[in-house]
mmCIF file of C-alpha atoms and ligand atoms in Angstrom:
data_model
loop_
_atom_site.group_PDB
_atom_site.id
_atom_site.type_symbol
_atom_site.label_atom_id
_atom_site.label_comp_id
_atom_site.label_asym_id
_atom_site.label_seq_id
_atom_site.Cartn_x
_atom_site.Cartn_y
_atom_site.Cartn_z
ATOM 1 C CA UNK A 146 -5.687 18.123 7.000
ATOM 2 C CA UNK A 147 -8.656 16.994 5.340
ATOM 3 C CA UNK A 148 -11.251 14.543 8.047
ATOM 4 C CA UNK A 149 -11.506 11.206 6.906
ATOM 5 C CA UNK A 150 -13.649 8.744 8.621
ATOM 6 C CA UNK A 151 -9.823 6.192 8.516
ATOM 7 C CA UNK A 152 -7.220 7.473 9.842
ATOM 8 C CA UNK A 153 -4.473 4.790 10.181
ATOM 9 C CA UNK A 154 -2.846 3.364 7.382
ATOM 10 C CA UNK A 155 -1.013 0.451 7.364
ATOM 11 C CA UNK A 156 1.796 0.017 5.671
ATOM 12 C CA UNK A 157 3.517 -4.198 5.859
ATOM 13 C CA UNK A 158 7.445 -3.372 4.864
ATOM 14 C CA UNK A 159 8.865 -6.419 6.081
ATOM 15 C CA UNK A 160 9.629 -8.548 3.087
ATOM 16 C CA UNK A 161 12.882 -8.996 1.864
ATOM 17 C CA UNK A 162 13.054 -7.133 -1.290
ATOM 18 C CA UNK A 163 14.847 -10.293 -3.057
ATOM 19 C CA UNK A 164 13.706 -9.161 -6.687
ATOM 20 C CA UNK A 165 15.997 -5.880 -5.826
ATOM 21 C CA UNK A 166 19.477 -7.960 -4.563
ATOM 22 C CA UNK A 167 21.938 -6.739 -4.183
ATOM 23 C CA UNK A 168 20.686 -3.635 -3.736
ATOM 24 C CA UNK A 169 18.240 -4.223 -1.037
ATOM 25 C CA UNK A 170 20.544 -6.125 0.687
ATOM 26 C CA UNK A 171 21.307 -3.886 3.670
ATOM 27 C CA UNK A 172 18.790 -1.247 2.747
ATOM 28 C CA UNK A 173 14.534 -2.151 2.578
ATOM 29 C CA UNK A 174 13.560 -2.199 -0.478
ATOM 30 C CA UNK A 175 10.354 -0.099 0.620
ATOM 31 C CA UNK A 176 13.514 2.874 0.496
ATOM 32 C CA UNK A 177 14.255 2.276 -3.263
ATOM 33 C CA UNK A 178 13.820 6.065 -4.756
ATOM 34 C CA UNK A 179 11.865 7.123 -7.830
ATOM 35 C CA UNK A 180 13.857 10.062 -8.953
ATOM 36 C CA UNK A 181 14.318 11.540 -5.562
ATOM 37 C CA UNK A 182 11.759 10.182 -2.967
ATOM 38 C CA UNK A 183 11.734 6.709 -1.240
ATOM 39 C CA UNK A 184 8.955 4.473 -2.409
ATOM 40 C CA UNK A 185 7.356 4.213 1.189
ATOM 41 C CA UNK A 186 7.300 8.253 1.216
ATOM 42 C CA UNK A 187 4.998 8.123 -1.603
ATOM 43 C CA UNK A 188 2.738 6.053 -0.166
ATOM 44 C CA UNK A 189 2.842 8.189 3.531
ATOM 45 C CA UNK A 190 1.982 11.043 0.940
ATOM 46 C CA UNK A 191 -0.849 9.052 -0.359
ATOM 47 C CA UNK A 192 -2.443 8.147 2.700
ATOM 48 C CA UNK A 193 -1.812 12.045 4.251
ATOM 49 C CA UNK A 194 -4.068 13.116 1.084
ATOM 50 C CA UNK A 195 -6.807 10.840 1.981
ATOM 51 C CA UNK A 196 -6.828 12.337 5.313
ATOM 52 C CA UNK A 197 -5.074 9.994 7.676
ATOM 53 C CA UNK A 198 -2.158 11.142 9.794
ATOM 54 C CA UNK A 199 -1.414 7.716 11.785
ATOM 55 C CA UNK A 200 1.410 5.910 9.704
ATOM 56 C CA UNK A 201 1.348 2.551 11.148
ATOM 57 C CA UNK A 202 4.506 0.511 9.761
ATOM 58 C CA UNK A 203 5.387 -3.685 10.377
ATOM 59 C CA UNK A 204 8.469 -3.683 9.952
ATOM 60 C CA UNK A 205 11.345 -6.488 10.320
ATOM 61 C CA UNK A 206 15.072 -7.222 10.283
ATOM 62 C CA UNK A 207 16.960 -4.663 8.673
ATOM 63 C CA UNK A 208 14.095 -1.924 7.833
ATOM 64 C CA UNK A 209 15.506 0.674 10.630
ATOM 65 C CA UNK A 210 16.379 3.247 7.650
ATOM 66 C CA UNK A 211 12.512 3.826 7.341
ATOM 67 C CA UNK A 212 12.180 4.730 10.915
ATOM 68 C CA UNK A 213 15.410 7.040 10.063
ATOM 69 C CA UNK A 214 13.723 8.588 7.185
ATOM 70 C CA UNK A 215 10.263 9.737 9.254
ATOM 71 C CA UNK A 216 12.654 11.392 12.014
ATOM 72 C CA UNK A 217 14.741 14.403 11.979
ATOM 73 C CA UNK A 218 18.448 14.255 11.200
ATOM 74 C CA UNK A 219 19.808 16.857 13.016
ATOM 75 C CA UNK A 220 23.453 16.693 12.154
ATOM 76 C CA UNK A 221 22.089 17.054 8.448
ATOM 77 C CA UNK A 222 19.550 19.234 8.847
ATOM 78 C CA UNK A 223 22.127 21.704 10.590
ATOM 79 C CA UNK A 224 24.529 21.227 7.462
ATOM 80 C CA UNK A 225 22.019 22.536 5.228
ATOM 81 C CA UNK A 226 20.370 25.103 6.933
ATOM 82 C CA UNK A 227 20.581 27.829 4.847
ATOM 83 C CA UNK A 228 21.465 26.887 1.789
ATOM 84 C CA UNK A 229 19.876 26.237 -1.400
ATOM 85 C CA UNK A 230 18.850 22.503 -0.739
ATOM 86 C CA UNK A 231 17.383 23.162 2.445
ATOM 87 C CA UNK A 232 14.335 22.713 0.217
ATOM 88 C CA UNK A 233 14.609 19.380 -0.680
ATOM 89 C CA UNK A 234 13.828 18.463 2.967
ATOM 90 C CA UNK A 235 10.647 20.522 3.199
ATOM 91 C CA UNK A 236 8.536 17.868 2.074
ATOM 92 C CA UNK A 237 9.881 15.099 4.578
ATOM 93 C CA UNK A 238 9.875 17.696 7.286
ATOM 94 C CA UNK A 239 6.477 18.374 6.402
ATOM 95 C CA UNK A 240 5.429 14.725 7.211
ATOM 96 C CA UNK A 241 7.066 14.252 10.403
ATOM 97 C CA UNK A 242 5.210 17.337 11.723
ATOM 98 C CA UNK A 243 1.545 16.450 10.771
ATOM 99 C CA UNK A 244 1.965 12.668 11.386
ATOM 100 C CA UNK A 245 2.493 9.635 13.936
ATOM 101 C CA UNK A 246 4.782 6.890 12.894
ATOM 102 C CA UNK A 247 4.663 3.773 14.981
ATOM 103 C CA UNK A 248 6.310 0.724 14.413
ATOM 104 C CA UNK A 249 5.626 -3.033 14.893
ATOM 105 C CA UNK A 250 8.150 -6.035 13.751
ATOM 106 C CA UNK A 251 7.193 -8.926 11.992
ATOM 107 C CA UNK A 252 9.257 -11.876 13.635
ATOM 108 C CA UNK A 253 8.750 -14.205 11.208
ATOM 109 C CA UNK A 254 7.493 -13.857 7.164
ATOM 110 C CA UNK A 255 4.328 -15.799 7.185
ATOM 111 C CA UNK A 256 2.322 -14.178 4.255
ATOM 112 C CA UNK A 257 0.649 -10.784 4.256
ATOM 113 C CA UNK A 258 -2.033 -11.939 5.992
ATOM 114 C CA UNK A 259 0.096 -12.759 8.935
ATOM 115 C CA UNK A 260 1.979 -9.247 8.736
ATOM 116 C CA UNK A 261 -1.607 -7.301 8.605
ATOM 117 C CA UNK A 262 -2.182 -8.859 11.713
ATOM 118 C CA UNK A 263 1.053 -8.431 13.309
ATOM 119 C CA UNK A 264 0.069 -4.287 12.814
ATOM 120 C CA UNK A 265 -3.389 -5.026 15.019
ATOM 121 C CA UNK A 266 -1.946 -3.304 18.315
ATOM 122 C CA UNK A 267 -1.105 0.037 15.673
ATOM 123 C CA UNK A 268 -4.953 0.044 14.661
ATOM 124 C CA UNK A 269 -7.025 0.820 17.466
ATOM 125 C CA UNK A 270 -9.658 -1.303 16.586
ATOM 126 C CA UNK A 271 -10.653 1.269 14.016
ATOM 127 C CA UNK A 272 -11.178 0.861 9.885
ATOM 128 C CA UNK A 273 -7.779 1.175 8.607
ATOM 129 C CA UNK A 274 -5.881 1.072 5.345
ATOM 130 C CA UNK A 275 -3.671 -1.167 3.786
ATOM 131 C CA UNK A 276 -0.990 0.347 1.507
ATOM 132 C CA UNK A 277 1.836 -1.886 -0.153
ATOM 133 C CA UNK A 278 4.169 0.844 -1.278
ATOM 134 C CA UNK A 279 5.739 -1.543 -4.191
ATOM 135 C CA UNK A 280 2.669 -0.506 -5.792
ATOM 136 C CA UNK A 281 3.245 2.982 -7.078
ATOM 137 C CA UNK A 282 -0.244 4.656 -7.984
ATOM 138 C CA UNK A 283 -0.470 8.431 -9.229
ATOM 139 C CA UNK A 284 -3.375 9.651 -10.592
ATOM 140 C CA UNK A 285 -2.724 12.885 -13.001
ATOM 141 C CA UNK A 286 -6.264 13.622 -13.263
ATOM 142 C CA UNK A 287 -7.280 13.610 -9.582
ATOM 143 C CA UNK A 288 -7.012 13.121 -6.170
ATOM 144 C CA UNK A 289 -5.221 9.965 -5.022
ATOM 145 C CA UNK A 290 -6.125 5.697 -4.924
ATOM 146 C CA UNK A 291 -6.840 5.743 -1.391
ATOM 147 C CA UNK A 292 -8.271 8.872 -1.345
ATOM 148 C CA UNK A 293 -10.590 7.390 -4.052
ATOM 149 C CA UNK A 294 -10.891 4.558 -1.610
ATOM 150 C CA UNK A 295 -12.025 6.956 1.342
ATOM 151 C CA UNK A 296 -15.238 8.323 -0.647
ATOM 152 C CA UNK A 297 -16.555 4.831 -1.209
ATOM 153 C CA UNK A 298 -15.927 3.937 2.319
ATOM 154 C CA UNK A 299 -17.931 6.334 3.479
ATOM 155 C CA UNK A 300 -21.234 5.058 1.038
ATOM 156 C CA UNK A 301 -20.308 1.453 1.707
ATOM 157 C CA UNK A 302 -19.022 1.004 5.112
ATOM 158 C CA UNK A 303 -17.363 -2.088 4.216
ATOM 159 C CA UNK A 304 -13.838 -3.644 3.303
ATOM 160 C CA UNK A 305 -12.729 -2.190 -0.144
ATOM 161 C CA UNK A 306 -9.842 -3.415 -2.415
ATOM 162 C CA UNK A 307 -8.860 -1.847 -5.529
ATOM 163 C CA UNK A 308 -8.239 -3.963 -8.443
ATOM 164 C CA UNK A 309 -7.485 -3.214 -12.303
ATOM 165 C CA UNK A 310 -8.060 -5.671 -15.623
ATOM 166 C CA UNK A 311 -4.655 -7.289 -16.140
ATOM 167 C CA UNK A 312 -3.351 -9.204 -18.762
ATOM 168 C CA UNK A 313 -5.070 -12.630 -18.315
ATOM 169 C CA UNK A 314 -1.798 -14.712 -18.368
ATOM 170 C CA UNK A 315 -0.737 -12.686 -15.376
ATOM 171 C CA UNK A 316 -3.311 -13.674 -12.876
ATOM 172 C CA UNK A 317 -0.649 -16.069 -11.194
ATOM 173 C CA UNK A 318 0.897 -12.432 -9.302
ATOM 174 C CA UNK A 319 -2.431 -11.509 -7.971
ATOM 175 C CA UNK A 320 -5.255 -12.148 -6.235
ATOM 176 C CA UNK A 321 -8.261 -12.018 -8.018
ATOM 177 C CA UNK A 322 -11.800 -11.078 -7.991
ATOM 178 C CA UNK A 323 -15.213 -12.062 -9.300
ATOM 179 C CA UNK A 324 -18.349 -9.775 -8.593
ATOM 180 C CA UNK A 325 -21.554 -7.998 -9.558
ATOM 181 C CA UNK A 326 -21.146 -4.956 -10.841
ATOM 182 C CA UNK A 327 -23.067 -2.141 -8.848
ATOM 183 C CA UNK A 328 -21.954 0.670 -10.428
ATOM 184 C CA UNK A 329 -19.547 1.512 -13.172
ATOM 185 C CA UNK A 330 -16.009 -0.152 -12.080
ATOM 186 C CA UNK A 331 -17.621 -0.481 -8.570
ATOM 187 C CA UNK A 332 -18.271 -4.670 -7.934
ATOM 188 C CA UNK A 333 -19.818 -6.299 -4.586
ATOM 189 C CA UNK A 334 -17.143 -9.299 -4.203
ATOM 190 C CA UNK A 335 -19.220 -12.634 -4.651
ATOM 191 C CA UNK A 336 -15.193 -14.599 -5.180
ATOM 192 C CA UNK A 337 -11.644 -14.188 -4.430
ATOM 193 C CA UNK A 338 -8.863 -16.076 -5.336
ATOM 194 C CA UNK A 339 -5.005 -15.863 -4.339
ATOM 195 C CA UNK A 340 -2.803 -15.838 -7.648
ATOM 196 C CA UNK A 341 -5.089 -18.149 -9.594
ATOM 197 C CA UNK A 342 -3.392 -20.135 -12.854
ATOM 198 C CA UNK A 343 -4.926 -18.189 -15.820
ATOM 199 C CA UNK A 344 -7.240 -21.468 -16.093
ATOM 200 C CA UNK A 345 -8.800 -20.907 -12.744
ATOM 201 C CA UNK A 346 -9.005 -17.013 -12.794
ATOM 202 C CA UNK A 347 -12.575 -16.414 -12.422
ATOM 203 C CA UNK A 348 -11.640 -12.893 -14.267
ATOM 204 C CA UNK A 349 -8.936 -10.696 -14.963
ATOM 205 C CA UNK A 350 -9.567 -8.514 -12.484
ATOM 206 C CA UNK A 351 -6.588 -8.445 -9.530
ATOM 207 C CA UNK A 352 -6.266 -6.925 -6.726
ATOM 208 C CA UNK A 353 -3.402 -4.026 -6.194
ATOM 209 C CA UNK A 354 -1.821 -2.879 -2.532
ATOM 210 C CA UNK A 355 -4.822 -0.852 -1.601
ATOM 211 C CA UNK A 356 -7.048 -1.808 0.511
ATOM 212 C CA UNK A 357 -9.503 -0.683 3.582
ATOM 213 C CA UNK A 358 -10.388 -3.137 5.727
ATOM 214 C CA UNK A 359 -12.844 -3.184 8.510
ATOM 215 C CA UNK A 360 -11.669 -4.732 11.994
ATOM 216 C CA UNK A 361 -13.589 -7.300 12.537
ATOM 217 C CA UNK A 362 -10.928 -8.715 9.558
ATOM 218 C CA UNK A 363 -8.360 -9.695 12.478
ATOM 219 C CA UNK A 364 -10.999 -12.593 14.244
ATOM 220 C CA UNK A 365 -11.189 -13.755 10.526
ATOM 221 C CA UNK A 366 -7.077 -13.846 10.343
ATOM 222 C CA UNK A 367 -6.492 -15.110 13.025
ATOM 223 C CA UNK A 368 -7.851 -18.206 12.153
ATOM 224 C CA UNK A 369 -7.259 -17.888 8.594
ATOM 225 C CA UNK A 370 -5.384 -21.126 7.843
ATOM 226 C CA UNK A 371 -2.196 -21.106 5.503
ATOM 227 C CA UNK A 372 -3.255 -20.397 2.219
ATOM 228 C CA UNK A 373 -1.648 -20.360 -1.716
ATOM 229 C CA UNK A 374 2.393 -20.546 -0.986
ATOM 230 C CA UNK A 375 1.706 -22.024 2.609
ATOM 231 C CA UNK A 376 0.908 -18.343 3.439
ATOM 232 C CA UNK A 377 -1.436 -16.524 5.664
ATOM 233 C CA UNK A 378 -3.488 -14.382 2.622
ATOM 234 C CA UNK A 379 -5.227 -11.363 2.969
ATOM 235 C CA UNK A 380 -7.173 -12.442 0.073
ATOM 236 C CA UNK A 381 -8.428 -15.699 1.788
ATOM 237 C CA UNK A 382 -9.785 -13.552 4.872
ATOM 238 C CA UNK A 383 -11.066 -11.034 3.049
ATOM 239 C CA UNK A 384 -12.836 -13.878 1.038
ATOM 240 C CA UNK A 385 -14.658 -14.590 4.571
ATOM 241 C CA UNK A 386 -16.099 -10.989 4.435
ATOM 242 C CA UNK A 387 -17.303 -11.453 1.018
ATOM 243 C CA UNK A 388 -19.582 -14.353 2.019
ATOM 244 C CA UNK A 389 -21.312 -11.644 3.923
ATOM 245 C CA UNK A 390 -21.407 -9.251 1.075
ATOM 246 C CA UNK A 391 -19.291 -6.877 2.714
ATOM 247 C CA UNK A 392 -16.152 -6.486 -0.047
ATOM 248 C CA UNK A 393 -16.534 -3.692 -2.537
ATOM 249 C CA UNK A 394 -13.820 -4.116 -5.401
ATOM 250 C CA UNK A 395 -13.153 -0.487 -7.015
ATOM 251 C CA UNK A 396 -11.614 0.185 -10.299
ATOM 252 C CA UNK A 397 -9.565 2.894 -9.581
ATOM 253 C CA UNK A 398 -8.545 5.906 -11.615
ATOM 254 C CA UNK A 399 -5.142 6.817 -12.308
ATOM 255 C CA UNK A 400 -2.363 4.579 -13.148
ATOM 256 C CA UNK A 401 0.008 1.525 -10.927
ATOM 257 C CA UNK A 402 3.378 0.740 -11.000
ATOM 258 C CA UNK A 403 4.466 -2.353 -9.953
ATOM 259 C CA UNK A 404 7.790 -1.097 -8.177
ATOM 260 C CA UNK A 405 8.375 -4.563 -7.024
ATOM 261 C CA UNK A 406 9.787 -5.751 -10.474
ATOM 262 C CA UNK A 407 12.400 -4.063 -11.993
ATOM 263 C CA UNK A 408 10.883 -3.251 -15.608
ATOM 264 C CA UNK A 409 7.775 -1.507 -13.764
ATOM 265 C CA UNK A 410 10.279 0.203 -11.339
ATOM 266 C CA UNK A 411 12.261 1.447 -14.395
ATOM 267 C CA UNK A 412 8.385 2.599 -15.995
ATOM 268 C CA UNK A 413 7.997 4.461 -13.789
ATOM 269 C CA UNK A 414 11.238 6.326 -12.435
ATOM 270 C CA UNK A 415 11.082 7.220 -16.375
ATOM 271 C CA UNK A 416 7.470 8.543 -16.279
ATOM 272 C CA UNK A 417 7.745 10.000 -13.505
ATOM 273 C CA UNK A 418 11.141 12.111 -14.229
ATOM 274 C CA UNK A 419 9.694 13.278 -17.561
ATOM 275 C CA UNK A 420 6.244 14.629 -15.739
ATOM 276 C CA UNK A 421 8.661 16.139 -13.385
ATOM 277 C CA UNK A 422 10.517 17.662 -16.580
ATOM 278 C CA UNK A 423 7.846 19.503 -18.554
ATOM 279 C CA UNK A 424 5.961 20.366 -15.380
HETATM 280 C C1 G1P B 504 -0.107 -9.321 -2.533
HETATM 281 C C2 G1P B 504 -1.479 -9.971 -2.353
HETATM 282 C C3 G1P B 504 -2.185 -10.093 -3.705
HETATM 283 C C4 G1P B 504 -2.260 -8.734 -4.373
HETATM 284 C C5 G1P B 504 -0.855 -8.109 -4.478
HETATM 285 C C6 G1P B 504 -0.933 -6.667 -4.959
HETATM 286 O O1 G1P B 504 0.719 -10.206 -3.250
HETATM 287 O O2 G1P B 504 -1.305 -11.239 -1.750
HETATM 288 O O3 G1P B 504 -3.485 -10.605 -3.519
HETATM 289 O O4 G1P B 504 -2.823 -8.868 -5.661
HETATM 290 O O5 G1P B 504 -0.202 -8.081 -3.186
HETATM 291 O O6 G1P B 504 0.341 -6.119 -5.155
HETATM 292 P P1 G1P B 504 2.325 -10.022 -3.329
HETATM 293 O O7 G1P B 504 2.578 -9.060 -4.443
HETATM 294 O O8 G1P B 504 2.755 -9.487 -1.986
HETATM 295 O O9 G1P B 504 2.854 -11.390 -3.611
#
């Protein structure tokens, strides 16, 4: 495995999924498959290319399937053994061997600020990732978002979120940036904003569920008062560090699917099985 200067990533899979009922009703919606693979395995796979191996997950009520899915299954595994689809497990198995899952629950849903905190004991006090595994990113081209992320960690030394330009009207789903532009798609954060009104968006540019974020952001949450939605935000903290100049907001390559609403869920299961198709 690769050395990467993070090696936790975080991974908040305690919301309810209610976009998904009534399928994620008894199962977390952070298990919804494209083609094959859970959503939160693609993200584990993500964060294993950028070189980290700690998988630290906040969980809550009704999420035990994803501790099921990052253990062995014996009974199963014994079934199989074998036989042709013995194969189909290599990946998973591949997972469990080169990484640490630990687990924290989130008692109560109080915004994702409040569930990045809830996973401080999983952090060691050490720069850590962020990855909301709704958001789908592949990047055909190259390596990986976070991995992306990694490289400009390691110049910058500071909190980085990814963004992309949306559709204007949208900027009610997202927070959003303003910023000088350092280098091509690379901005220092001067302004953030939680899921602006298209009238108040400084810009079109949002933020998607990558991030790397420093430690010191958990004295900064902690009192990080209730936000947009009468949640705690990860945008409003981060927003904090920005005063200092310490927010880098990266364009990323490759391309996001927003797996948390069903047309962009549908996108790309369809994508996804045809690139799987003519491979
Ligand atoms: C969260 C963040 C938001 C960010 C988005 C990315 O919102 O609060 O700033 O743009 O994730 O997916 P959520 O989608 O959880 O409402």
């Amino acid at each position: 495995m690769k050395k990467s200067p993070i090696n936790v990533c975080l991974f908040p899979a305690a919301g309810y999924g209610t976009r998904f009922l009534p399928a994620t009703k008894a199962m977390p919606k952070e298990m919804l498959p494209i083609l094959t693979k859970p959503l939160i395995q693609y993200g584990v796979e993500e964060a294993m290319d950028a070189g980290m191996n700690t998988m630290a997950i906040v969980t809550g009520r009704g999420k035990r399937a994803i501790e099921d899915h990052f253990d062995i299954s014996y009974e199963l595994e014994s079934q199989i053994k074998g036989t042709t689809k013995e194969k189909m497990l290599a990946d998973i198995r591949h997972i469990i061997d080169k990484c640490t899952f630990s687990y924290t629950r989130q008692i109560e849903m109080r915004g994702l600020g409040h569930a990045i905190l809830t996973g401080k004991t999983l952090t060691n006090f050490q720069p850590f990732a962020v990855l909301l595994a709704d958001d789908l990113c592949v990047n055909n081209k190259g390596v990986g978002v976070l991995s992306q992320m990694v490289e400009l960690y390691k110049k910058y030394r500071c909190s980085i979120v990814a963004i992309e330009e949306i559709d204007p009207q949208h900027t009610d789903k997202y927070g959003v940036i303003d910023g000088d532009e350092i280098a091509p798609g690379i901005y220092r954060v001067r302004t953030m904003v939680e899921k602006p009104a298209p009238s108040d968006a400084p810009t079109n540019l949002a933020i998607i569920g990558r991030y790397i974020l420093t430690p010191d952001i958990f004295d900064i949450l902690r009192v990080t008062k209730p936000g947009k939605g009468g949640e705690i935000q990860i945008t409003d903290a981060l927003m904090r560090q920005a005063e200092q100049g310490a927010v880098i907001a990266y364009k990323f390559q490759g391309k996001r699917y927003d797996c948390g609403s069903i047309d962009g869920y549908v996108q790309a299961t369809v994508e996804l099985y045809e690139a799987e198709k003519y491979k």
